[in-house]
Amino acid sequence: VILLAHRGLLDHITAVAKGLHISEAEGRKQVARIVGRDTKEMDVAQIARATIESAAENLSDGVVAPAFWFLIGGLPGLLIYKITNTADSMIGYRNDTYRDFGWASARFDDLLNLVPARLTAALIALMHGQHCSWQQIRRDAKLHRSPNAGWPEAALSRGLGIALAGPRSYDGELREFPFVNPEGQKDIGADEIDEAIEHLWRAWGVVLALALGAVLI
């Protein structure tokens, strides 16, 4: 499961990087497949930020969290997590159709990702020698609208030396979200996505080694 989730994630992210190496329009076309925000007016930096944010979040809920809940609860723990995470992706928002179920799945997903998100941030920080920056990571994580997604994004943004998040548009409405690691570089592109992919492979290797070690002990 971890292998499949990671492989699929990297395929999508790599497609965006390759698209940007071709043209801005091709990068915009590819990023539209992995994010829910408006993409028609995105520039190169916005495309790169959206892609890396998706990578950081999915490292947490697509790799670290399944491994964590498998180690905690075995196959039942993994299944409960995957069912909840899938439900959150499909109906985890408020509207007249899914108001009750959407709210419940989103809150339960937040609860199940509480520890894995922070573990992911710690893993990224340690891999990049950013353990002394934990207070800054914690500060930036709180700027995010999600109680969990901000943690891996804050850690990866510092590891790469870039700013993530910031203003973006949903359904034609511009929302002025703050930047995560606002001191980081904002003019980014395909090269930074490529660098993020390298870090994802390293993080995946560490998670896999830890999971296998825990199973064999």
PDB file of N, CA, C and O in Angstrom, residues 121-140 154-155 158-159:
ATOM      1  N   ALA A 121       6.501  15.819   9.612  1.00  0.00           N
ATOM      2  CA  ALA A 121       7.269  17.064   9.742  1.00  0.00           C
ATOM      3  C   ALA A 121       8.599  16.811  10.446  1.00  0.00           C
ATOM      4  O   ALA A 121       9.639  17.330  10.037  1.00  0.00           O
ATOM      5  N   ALA A 122       8.572  16.004  11.492  1.00  0.00           N
ATOM      6  CA  ALA A 122       9.799  15.680  12.223  1.00  0.00           C
ATOM      7  C   ALA A 122      10.778  14.924  11.338  1.00  0.00           C
ATOM      8  O   ALA A 122      11.994  15.191  11.347  1.00  0.00           O
ATOM      9  N   LEU A 123      10.266  13.975  10.554  1.00  0.00           N
ATOM     10  CA  LEU A 123      11.105  13.209   9.637  1.00  0.00           C
ATOM     11  C   LEU A 123      11.773  14.123   8.619  1.00  0.00           C
ATOM     12  O   LEU A 123      12.987  14.043   8.386  1.00  0.00           O
ATOM     13  N   ILE A 124      10.988  15.001   8.003  1.00  0.00           N
ATOM     14  CA  ILE A 124      11.537  15.931   7.007  1.00  0.00           C
ATOM     15  C   ILE A 124      12.574  16.846   7.649  1.00  0.00           C
ATOM     16  O   ILE A 124      13.652  17.079   7.087  1.00  0.00           O
ATOM     17  N   ALA A 125      12.261  17.355   8.834  1.00  0.00           N
ATOM     18  CA  ALA A 125      13.179  18.265   9.524  1.00  0.00           C
ATOM     19  C   ALA A 125      14.500  17.573   9.838  1.00  0.00           C
ATOM     20  O   ALA A 125      15.582  18.155   9.634  1.00  0.00           O
ATOM     21  N   LEU A 126      14.448  16.353  10.335  1.00  0.00           N
ATOM     22  CA  LEU A 126      15.665  15.621  10.669  1.00  0.00           C
ATOM     23  C   LEU A 126      16.490  15.316   9.420  1.00  0.00           C
ATOM     24  O   LEU A 126      17.725  15.396   9.438  1.00  0.00           O
ATOM     25  N   MET A 127      15.816  14.965   8.332  1.00  0.00           N
ATOM     26  CA  MET A 127      16.511  14.653   7.088  1.00  0.00           C
ATOM     27  C   MET A 127      17.249  15.859   6.526  1.00  0.00           C
ATOM     28  O   MET A 127      18.258  15.718   5.836  1.00  0.00           O
ATOM     29  N   HIS A 128      16.747  17.055   6.815  1.00  0.00           N
ATOM     30  CA  HIS A 128      17.342  18.276   6.268  1.00  0.00           C
ATOM     31  C   HIS A 128      18.167  19.044   7.305  1.00  0.00           C
ATOM     32  O   HIS A 128      18.558  20.188   7.059  1.00  0.00           O
ATOM     33  N   GLY A 129      18.386  18.424   8.462  1.00  0.00           N
ATOM     34  CA  GLY A 129      19.141  19.113   9.494  1.00  0.00           C
ATOM     35  C   GLY A 129      18.425  20.326  10.042  1.00  0.00           C
ATOM     36  O   GLY A 129      19.056  21.290  10.485  1.00  0.00           O
ATOM     37  N   GLN A 130      17.077  20.279  10.013  1.00  0.00           N
ATOM     38  CA  GLN A 130      16.268  21.411  10.445  1.00  0.00           C
ATOM     39  C   GLN A 130      15.683  21.199  11.846  1.00  0.00           C
ATOM     40  O   GLN A 130      14.725  21.871  12.220  1.00  0.00           O
ATOM     41  N   HIS A 131      16.254  20.257  12.621  1.00  0.00           N
ATOM     42  CA  HIS A 131      15.685  19.969  13.936  1.00  0.00           C
ATOM     43  C   HIS A 131      15.735  21.175  14.868  1.00  0.00           C
ATOM     44  O   HIS A 131      14.929  21.297  15.779  1.00  0.00           O
ATOM     45  N   CYS A 132      16.682  22.068  14.619  1.00  0.00           N
ATOM     46  CA  CYS A 132      16.784  23.275  15.445  1.00  0.00           C
ATOM     47  C   CYS A 132      15.743  24.316  15.045  1.00  0.00           C
ATOM     48  O   CYS A 132      15.602  25.335  15.723  1.00  0.00           O
ATOM     49  N   SER A 133      15.040  24.074  13.942  1.00  0.00           N
ATOM     50  CA  SER A 133      14.040  25.026  13.450  1.00  0.00           C
ATOM     51  C   SER A 133      12.627  24.600  13.811  1.00  0.00           C
ATOM     52  O   SER A 133      11.663  25.085  13.206  1.00  0.00           O
ATOM     53  N   TRP A 134      12.486  23.694  14.782  1.00  0.00           N
ATOM     54  CA  TRP A 134      11.167  23.158  15.096  1.00  0.00           C
ATOM     55  C   TRP A 134      10.182  24.235  15.523  1.00  0.00           C
ATOM     56  O   TRP A 134       8.997  24.173  15.187  1.00  0.00           O
ATOM     57  N   GLN A 135      10.650  25.233  16.256  1.00  0.00           N
ATOM     58  CA  GLN A 135       9.750  26.310  16.688  1.00  0.00           C
ATOM     59  C   GLN A 135       9.227  27.093  15.492  1.00  0.00           C
ATOM     60  O   GLN A 135       8.048  27.465  15.459  1.00  0.00           O
ATOM     61  N   GLN A 136      10.088  27.325  14.492  1.00  0.00           N
ATOM     62  CA  GLN A 136       9.647  28.023  13.286  1.00  0.00           C
ATOM     63  C   GLN A 136       8.681  27.157  12.479  1.00  0.00           C
ATOM     64  O   GLN A 136       7.703  27.655  11.910  1.00  0.00           O
ATOM     65  N   ILE A 137       8.952  25.854  12.414  1.00  0.00           N
ATOM     66  CA  ILE A 137       8.052  24.934  11.713  1.00  0.00           C
ATOM     67  C   ILE A 137       6.686  24.929  12.395  1.00  0.00           C
ATOM     68  O   ILE A 137       5.640  24.987  11.735  1.00  0.00           O
ATOM     69  N   ARG A 138       6.713  24.874  13.704  1.00  0.00           N
ATOM     70  CA  ARG A 138       5.464  24.896  14.467  1.00  0.00           C
ATOM     71  C   ARG A 138       4.700  26.193  14.236  1.00  0.00           C
ATOM     72  O   ARG A 138       3.483  26.184  14.054  1.00  0.00           O
ATOM     73  N   ARG A 139       5.428  27.298  14.206  1.00  0.00           N
ATOM     74  CA  ARG A 139       4.795  28.601  13.955  1.00  0.00           C
ATOM     75  C   ARG A 139       4.137  28.640  12.591  1.00  0.00           C
ATOM     76  O   ARG A 139       2.980  29.048  12.438  1.00  0.00           O
ATOM     77  N   ASP A 140       4.863  28.182  11.562  1.00  0.00           N
ATOM     78  CA  ASP A 140       4.344  28.219  10.205  1.00  0.00           C
ATOM     79  C   ASP A 140       3.190  27.240  10.010  1.00  0.00           C
ATOM     80  O   ASP A 140       2.265  27.508   9.241  1.00  0.00           O
ATOM     81  N   ALA A 154       5.264  23.007   6.214  1.00  0.00           N
ATOM     82  CA  ALA A 154       6.188  23.913   6.892  1.00  0.00           C
ATOM     83  C   ALA A 154       7.586  23.319   6.944  1.00  0.00           C
ATOM     84  O   ALA A 154       8.585  24.023   6.736  1.00  0.00           O
ATOM     85  N   ALA A 155       7.666  22.017   7.221  1.00  0.00           N
ATOM     86  CA  ALA A 155       8.974  21.370   7.305  1.00  0.00           C
ATOM     87  C   ALA A 155       9.646  21.292   5.932  1.00  0.00           C
ATOM     88  O   ALA A 155      10.846  21.578   5.799  1.00  0.00           O
ATOM     89  N   ARG A 158      10.992  24.674   4.616  1.00  0.00           N
ATOM     90  CA  ARG A 158      12.275  25.057   5.220  1.00  0.00           C
ATOM     91  C   ARG A 158      13.406  24.181   4.691  1.00  0.00           C
ATOM     92  O   ARG A 158      14.526  24.668   4.484  1.00  0.00           O
ATOM     93  N   GLY A 159      13.115  22.893   4.475  1.00  0.00           N
ATOM     94  CA  GLY A 159      14.140  22.016   3.932  1.00  0.00           C
ATOM     95  C   GLY A 159      14.585  22.434   2.540  1.00  0.00           C
ATOM     96  O   GLY A 159      15.758  22.298   2.186  1.00  0.00           O
TER      97      GLY A 159
END
